[in-house]
XYZ file of C-alpha atoms in Angstrom:
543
model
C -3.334 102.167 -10.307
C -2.967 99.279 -12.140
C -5.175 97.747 -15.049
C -7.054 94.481 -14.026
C -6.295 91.425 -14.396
C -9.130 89.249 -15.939
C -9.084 85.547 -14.619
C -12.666 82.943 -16.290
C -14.448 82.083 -13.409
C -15.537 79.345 -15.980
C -14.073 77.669 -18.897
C -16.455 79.384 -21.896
C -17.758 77.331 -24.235
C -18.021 78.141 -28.215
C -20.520 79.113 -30.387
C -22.682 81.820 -28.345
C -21.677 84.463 -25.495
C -22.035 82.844 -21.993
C -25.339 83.882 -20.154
C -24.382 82.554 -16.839
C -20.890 82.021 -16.559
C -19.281 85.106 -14.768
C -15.719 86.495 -14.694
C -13.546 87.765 -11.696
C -11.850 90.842 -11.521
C -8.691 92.099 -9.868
C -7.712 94.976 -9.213
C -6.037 97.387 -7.105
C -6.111 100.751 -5.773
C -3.886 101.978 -3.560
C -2.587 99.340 -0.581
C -6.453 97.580 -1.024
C -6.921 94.576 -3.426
C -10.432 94.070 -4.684
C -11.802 90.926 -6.188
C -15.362 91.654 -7.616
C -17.165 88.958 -10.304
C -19.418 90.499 -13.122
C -21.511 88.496 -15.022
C -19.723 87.420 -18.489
C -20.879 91.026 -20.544
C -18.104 90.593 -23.625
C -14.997 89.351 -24.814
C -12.627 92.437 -25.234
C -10.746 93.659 -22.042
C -11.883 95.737 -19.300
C -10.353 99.082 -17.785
C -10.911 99.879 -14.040
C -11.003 103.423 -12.705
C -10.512 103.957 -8.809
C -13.215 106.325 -8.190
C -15.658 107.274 -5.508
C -17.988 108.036 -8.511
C -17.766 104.970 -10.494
C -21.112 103.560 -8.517
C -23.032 106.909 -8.935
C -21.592 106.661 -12.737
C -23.270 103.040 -13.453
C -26.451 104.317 -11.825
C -26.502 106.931 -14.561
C -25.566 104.645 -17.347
C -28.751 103.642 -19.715
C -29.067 100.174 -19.716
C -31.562 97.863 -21.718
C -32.926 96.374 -18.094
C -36.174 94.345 -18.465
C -38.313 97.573 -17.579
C -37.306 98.544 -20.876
C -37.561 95.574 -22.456
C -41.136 94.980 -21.302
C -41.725 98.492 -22.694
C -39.742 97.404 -26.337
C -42.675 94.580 -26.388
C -45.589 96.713 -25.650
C -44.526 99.151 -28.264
C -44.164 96.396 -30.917
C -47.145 94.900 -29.732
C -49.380 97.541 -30.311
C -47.887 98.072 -33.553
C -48.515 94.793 -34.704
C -51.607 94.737 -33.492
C -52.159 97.796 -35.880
C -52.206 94.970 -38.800
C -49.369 97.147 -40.281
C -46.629 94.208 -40.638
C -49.211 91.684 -42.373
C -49.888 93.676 -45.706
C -48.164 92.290 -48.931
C -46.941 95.896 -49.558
C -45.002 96.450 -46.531
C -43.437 92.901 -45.866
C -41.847 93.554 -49.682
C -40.875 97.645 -48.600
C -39.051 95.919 -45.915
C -37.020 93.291 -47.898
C -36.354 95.189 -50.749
C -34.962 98.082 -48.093
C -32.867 95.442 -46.924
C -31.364 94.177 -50.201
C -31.158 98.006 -50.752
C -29.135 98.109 -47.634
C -26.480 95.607 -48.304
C -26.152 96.666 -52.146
C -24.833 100.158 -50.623
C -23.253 99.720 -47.795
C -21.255 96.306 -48.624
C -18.191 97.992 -48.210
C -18.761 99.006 -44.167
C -20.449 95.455 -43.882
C -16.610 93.820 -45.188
C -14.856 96.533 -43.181
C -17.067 95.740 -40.075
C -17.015 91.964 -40.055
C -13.058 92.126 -41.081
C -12.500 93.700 -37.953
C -14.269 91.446 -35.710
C -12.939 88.750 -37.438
C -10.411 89.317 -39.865
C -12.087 87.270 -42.403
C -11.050 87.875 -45.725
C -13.263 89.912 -47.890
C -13.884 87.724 -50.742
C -15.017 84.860 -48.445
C -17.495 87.698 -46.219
C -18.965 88.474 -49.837
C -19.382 85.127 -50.681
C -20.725 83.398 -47.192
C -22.177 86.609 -45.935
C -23.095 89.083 -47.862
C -24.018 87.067 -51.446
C -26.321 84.677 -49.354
C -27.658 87.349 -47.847
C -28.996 89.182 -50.792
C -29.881 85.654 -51.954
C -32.115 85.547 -49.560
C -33.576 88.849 -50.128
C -34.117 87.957 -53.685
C -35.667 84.793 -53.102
C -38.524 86.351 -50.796
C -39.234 89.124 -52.898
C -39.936 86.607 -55.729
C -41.620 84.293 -54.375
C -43.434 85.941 -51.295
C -46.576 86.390 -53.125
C -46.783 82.946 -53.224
C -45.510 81.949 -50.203
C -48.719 84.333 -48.433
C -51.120 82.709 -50.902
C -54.214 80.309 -48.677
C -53.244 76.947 -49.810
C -56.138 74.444 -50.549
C -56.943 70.976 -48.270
C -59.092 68.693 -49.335
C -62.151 67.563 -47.294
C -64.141 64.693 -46.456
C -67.663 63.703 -46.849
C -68.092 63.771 -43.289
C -68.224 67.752 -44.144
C -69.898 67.911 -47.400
C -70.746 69.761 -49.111
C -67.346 72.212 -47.828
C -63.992 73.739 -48.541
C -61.052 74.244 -46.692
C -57.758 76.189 -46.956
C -54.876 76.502 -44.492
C -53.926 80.507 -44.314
C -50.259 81.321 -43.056
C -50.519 83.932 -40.846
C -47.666 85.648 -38.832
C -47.029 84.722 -34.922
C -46.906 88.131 -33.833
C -44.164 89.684 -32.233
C -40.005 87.557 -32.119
C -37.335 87.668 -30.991
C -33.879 86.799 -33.016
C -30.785 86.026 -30.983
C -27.852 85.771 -33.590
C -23.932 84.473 -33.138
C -21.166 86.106 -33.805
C -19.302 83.473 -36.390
C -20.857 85.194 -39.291
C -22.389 87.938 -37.811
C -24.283 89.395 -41.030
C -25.663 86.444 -42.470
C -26.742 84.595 -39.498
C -28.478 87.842 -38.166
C -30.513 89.019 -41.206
C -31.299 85.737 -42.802
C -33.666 84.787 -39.879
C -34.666 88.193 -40.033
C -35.715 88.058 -43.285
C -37.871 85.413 -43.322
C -39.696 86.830 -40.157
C -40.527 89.974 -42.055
C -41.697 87.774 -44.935
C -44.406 85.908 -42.751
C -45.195 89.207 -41.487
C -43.924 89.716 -37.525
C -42.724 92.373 -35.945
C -39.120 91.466 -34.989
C -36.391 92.139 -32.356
C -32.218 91.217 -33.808
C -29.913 90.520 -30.447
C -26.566 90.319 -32.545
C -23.919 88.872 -30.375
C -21.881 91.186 -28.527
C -18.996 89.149 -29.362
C -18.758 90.696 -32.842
C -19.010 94.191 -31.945
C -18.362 96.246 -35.080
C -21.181 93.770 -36.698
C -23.460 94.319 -34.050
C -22.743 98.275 -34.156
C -23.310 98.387 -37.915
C -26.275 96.512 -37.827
C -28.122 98.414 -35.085
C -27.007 101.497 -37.449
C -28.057 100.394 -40.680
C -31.347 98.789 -39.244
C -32.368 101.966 -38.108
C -31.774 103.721 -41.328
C -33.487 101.172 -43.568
C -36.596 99.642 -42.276
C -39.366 100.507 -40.634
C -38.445 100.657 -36.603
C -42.111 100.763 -35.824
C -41.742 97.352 -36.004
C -38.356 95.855 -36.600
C -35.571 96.871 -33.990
C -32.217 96.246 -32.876
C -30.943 95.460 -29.163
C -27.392 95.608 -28.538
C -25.344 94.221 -25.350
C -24.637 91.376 -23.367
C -26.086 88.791 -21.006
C -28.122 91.762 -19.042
C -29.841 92.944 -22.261
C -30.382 89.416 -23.316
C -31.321 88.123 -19.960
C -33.972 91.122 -19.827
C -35.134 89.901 -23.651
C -35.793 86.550 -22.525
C -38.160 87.488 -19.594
C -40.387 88.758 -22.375
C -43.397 87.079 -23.724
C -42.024 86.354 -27.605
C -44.432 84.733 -29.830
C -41.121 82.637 -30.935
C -37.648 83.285 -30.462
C -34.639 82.310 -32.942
C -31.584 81.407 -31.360
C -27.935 80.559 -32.716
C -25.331 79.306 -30.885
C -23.999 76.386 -28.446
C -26.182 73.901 -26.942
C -25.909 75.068 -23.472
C -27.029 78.295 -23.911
C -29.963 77.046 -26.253
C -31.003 74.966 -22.976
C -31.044 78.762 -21.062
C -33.325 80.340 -23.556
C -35.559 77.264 -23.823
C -35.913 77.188 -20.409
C -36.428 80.976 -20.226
C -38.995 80.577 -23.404
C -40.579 77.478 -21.253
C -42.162 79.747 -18.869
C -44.516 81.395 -21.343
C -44.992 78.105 -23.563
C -42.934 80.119 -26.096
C -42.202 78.306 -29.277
C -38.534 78.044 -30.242
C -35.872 77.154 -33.194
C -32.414 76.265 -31.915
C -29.653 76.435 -34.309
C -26.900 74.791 -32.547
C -23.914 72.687 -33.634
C -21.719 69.589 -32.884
C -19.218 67.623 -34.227
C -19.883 67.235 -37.854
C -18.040 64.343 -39.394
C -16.196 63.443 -42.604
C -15.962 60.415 -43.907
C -13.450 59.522 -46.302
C -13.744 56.539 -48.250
C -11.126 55.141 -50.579
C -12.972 55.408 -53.821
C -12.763 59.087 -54.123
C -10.882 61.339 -56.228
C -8.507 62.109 -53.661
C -7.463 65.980 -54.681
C -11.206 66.982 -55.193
C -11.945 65.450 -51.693
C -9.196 67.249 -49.775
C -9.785 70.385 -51.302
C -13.846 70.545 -50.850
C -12.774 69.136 -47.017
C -10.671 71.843 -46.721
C -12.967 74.357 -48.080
C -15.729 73.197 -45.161
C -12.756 73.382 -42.513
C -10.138 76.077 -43.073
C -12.054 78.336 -45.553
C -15.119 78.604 -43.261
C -13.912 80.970 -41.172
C -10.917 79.000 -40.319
C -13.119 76.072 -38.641
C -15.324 78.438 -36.713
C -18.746 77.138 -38.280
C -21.583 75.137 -36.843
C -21.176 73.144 -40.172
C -17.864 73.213 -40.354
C -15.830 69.624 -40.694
C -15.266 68.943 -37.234
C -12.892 65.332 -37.838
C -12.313 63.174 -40.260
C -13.084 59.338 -40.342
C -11.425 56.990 -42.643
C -9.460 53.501 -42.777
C -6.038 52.879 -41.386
C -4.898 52.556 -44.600
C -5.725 54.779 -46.616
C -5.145 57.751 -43.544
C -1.595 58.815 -44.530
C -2.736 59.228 -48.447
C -5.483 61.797 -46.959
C -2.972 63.288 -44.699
C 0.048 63.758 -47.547
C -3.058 65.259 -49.935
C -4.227 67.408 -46.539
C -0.761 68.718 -46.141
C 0.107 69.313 -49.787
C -3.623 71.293 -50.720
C -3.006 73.535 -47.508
C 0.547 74.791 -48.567
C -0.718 75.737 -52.259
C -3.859 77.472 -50.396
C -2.411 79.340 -47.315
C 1.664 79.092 -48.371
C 4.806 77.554 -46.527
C 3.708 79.742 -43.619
C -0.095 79.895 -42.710
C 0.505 82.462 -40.064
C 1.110 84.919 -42.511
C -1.844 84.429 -44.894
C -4.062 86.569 -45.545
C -7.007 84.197 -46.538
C -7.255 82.776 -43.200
C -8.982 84.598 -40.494
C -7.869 84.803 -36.742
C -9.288 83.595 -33.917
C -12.707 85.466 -32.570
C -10.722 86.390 -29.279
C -8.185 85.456 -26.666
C -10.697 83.535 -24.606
C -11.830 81.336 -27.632
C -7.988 81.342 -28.441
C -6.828 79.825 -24.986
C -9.667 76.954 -25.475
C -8.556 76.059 -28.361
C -4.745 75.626 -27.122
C -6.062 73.602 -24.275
C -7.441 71.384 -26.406
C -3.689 70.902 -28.315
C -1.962 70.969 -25.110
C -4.276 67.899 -23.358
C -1.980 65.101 -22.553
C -2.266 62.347 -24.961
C -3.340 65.067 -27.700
C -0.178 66.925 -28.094
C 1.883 64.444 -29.704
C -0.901 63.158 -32.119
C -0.400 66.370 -34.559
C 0.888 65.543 -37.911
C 0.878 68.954 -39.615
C 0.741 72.284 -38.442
C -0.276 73.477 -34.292
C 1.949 76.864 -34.931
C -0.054 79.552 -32.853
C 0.532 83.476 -32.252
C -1.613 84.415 -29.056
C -0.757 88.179 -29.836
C -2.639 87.953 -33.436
C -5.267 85.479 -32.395
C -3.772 83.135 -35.103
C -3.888 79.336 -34.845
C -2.487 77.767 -38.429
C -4.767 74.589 -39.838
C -3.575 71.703 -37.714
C -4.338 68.007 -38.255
C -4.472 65.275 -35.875
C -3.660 61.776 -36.060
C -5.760 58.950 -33.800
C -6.241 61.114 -30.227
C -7.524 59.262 -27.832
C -11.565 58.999 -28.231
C -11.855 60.559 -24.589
C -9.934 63.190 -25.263
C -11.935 66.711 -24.840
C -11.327 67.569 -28.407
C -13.207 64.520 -29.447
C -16.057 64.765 -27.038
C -16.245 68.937 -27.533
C -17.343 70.721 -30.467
C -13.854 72.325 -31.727
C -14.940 75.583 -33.554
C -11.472 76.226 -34.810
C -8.779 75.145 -37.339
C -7.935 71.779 -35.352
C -8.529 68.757 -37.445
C -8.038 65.187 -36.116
C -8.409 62.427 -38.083
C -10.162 59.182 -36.670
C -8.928 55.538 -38.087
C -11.244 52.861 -38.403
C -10.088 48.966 -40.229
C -12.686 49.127 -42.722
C -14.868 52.197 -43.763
C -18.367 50.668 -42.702
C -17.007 51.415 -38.938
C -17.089 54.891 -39.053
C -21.154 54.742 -38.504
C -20.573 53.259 -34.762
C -18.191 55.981 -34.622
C -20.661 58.710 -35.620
C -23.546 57.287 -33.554
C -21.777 57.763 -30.247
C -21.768 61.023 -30.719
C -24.761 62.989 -30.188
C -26.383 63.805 -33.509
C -24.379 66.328 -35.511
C -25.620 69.651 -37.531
C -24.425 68.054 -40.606
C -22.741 64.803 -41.407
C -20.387 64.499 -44.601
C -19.635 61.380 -47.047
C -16.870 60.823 -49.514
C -17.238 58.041 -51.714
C -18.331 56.616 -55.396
C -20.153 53.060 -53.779
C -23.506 53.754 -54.295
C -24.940 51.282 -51.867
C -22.402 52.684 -49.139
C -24.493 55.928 -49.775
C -28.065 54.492 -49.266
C -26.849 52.659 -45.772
C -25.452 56.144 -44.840
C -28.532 57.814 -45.464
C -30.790 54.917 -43.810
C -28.078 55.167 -40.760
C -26.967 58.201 -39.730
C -29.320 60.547 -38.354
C -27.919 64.881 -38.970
C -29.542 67.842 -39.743
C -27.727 67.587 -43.249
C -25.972 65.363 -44.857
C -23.746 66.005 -48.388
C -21.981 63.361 -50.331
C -18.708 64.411 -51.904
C -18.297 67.911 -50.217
C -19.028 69.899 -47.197
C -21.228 72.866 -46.569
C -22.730 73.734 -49.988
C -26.429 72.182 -48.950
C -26.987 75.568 -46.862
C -26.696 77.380 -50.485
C -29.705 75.139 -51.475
C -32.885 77.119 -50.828
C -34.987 74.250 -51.684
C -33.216 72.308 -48.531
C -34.605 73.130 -44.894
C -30.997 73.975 -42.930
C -31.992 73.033 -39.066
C -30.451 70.301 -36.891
C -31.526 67.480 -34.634
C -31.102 66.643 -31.423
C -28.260 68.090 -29.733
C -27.803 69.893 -32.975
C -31.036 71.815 -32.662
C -34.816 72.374 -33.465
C -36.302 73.399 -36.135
C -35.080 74.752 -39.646
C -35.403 77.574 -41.884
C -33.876 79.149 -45.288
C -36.024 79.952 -48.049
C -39.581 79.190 -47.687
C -38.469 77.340 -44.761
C -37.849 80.336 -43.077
C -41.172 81.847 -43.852
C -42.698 78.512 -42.225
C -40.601 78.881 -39.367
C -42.468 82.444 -38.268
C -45.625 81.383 -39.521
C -48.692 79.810 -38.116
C -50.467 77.635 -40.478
C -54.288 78.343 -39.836
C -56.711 75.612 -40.623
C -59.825 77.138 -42.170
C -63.121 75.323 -43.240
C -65.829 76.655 -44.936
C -69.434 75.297 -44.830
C -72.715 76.036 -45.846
C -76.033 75.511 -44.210
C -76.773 73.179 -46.887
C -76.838 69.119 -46.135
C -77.771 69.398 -42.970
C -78.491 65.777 -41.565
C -80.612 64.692 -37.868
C -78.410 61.654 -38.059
C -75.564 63.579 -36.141
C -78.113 64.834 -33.145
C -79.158 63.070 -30.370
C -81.143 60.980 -29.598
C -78.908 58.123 -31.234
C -81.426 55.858 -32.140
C -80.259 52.004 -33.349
C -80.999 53.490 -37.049
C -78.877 56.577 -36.572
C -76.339 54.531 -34.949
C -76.091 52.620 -38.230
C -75.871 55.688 -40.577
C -73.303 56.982 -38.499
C -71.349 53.727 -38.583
C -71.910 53.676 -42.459
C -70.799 57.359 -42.694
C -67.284 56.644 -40.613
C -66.645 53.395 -42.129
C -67.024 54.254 -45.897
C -69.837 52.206 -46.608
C -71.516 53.855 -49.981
C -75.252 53.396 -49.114
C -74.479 54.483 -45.935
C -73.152 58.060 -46.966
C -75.719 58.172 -49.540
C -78.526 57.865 -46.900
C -76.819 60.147 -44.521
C -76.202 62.895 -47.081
C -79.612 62.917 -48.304
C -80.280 63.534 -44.261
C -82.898 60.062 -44.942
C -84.411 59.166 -41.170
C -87.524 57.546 -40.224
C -87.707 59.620 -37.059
């Protein structure tokens, strides 16, 4: 019997696995050719047995349906219900177990993420595992004060009072992480759940399946799975997650599958943060320092896991003429960071798989696109490598300009003078993060006042998500909601207005019946008229 050959039923798009795209398989046994379609479960290749026990076999197999699922949430329920998660002392167990967990095991997290990947291991410490223990840190420091009631002030329409606004966990989430950096995009979210107190479910994606297996393992071993678990699969698992009654849910990925899980969180009026993407822009202005600007644009491209990041530069806008100064600087910083021969470097990584792989090609091979590359478009489909490739002028209706690229494609828009490249950037939906090069201080303050991102950075690319102080979230298309830092304690907490009174100062002016005197205090009270309030809060009436 032959293996089977795997055909997409539908293109997949990036960012997130697909939760209702589905893939056909052939295969054959014997003189009988079978066609059967399976839901989209992962990206590695299947095997197919001919057996008359395969059916009885997948009965057998235990599979996250939403029976268990349903029993996951009433487990978690009850023990958050138990108060357990909201005490100072065990929200700080928790993180510190975590920051515990990365310290020691930080060689199997590089090993792990370097095989679903092959990212290098210097940039996994630095965008995955250093940020996370950042994180860590900055919740165990600061979480006291984070929890601490914060005081509102009050009006004399409730004197004499107080009032205080309490954050107090939502209850019981659900996280649903991506696979581009696996680690980091998992546990920070997680972190700052634990922080405000929830119990809390991780989904990593299946798509980075040593990640996902040494997360479920390590997760387990840590912290305290009365009340923080791990799910692993696929669309079924996640499909059965989402038909649960979350008290929020977390999702990163693409747009389209955000729109599934809002829809699915829809039904029970489910609160949710989307952490999408788009097509992040670059502009390049001519008053730059022009090695400092390619290398930083290259750092948020190529050395972000070779362009597969939400924030990642996704083109570049700049003037006619000063386009081939970029493009000789672009060329000339890539060969003294990845060599004569890209392929073989060891500080880019590859491609996440072959599906992700043939997408990108596509989007080289497009008529009208192919002959618009001025450096690089080498490819090896049998290593997943695609070397940093840069574009010149494709046409605007081109699927690589109207697509988020998540990959090491780079094309370079032209515009006659720099002010342009707004009109450019507003056709586009609104991207995760928008980036500006340039020393004119007044062409800063009209890009701030006109373009509308989830971030923006002047004179590099990607370093505002290392900014704790700075909510990282997007808008629009882009997403929902933000988090990092405190941020991400806000973003699983409920803030709980709280005011306190006394029976003191009670007045007959707010009872019925409103006489014409009462009527005036009232007036007097609302509008801020001083003898007014004085009358009312002496509770003065001549009934």
């Amino acid at each position: 019997m032959r293996n089977p050959s795997v055909r997409p039923f539908q293109d997949f798009s990036t960012g997130a696995a697909c939760l209702n795209k589905s893939f056909i398989y052939n295969y054959t046994c014997g003189k009988n050719q079978t066609h059967i379609s399976f839901p989209y479960l992962s990206l590695t290749s299947f095997s197919c047995r001919c057996s008359a026990t395969m059916a009885a076999e997948e009965k057998q197999m235990q599979r996250f349906d939403v029976e268990k699922a349903a029993s996951l949430m009433k487990e978690l329920r009850n023990n958050y219900n138990s108060r357990k998660t909201k005490s100072y002392e065990w929200r700080m167990s928790q993180i510190q177990s975590i920051a515990n967990m990365i310290e020691e095991k930080e060689e199997e997290i590089i090993e792990a993420i370097h095989k679903d990947l092959s990212k290098p291991p210097f940039e996994t410490f630095i965008s995955e595992i250093s940020m996370t223990k950042s994180s860590c840190k900055l919740a165990l420091k600061e979480l006291k004060y984070w929890t601490k009631p914060e005081k509102a002030k009050t009006s004399l329409t409730t004197y004499p009072s107080s009032a205080e606004i309490i954050s107090e966990p939502l209850g019981v989430v659900l996280v649903i992480s991506t696979w581009n950096y696996p680690f980091l995009l998992s546990l920070d979210p997680v972190i700052g759940a634990i922080a405000a107190g929830n119990a809390v479910v991780l989904k990593p994606s299946e798509i980075a399946p040593a990640t996902s297996s040494l997360l479920a393992k390590l997760l387990e071993d840590y912290v305290d799975n009365s009340a923080v678990r791990v799910v692993e699969g696929a669309v079924a698992e996640t499909s059965a997650l989402l038909e649960q009654k979350w008290d929020k849910i977390f999702y990163t990925g693409s747009p389209r599958v955000g729109r599934i899980v809002m829809a699915a969180a829809a039904k029970h009026l489910t609160p949710v943060i989307l952490e999408l993407g788009g097509k992040s822009p670059a502009v390049v202005d001519s008053t730059i320092n022009l090695q400092v600007t390619t290398r930083r644009i290259i750092a948020g491209k190529w050395m972000a896991n070779n362009g597969q990041a939400c924030i990642g530069v996704d083109y570049i806008i700049t003037t006619k003429d000063f386009a081939p100064k970029l493009i000789d600087s672009l060329r000339n910083e890539l060969k003294e960071f990845f060599g004569k021969n890209p392929m073989e470097s060891k500080d880019l990584s590859r491609i996440v798989n072959p599906f992700h792989f043939a997408r990108l090609a596509s989007l080289l091979d497009e008529d009208k696109v192919s002959d618009k590359i001025v450096y690089g478009g080498q490819r090896d489909e049998k290593q997943l490598k695609i070397a940093p490739t840069i574009l010149l002028d494709v046409p605007d209706d081109s699927t690589i300009m109207k697509e988020e690229i998540f990959g090491p494609l780079l094309p370079i828009v032209t515009v006659e003078k720099i002010e342009d490249s707004f009109d450019v950037i507003k056709s586009k939906p609104k991207p995760l993060a928008a980036y500006f090069f340039s020393d004119d201080e007044q062409m800063k303050k009209e890009f701030v006042q006109n373009i509308s991102a989830g971030g923006i950075v002047f004179n590099d690319t990607i370093v505002h998500t290392t900014v704790s102080s700075l909510p990282f979230g997007g808008v629009g298309e882009s997403g929902m909601g933000s988090y990092h830092g405190k941020f991400s304690f806000d973003a699983f907490s409920h803030k709980k207005a709280v005011l306190y009174r006394s029976f003191n100062g009670d007045s007959t002016t707010r009872y019925p019946p409103y006489t014409a005197e009462k009527q005036k205090l009232l007036r007097a009270l609302f509008n801020g008229n001083i003898f007014g309030l004085l009358l009312a809060l002496i509770g003065w009436s001549r009934d």
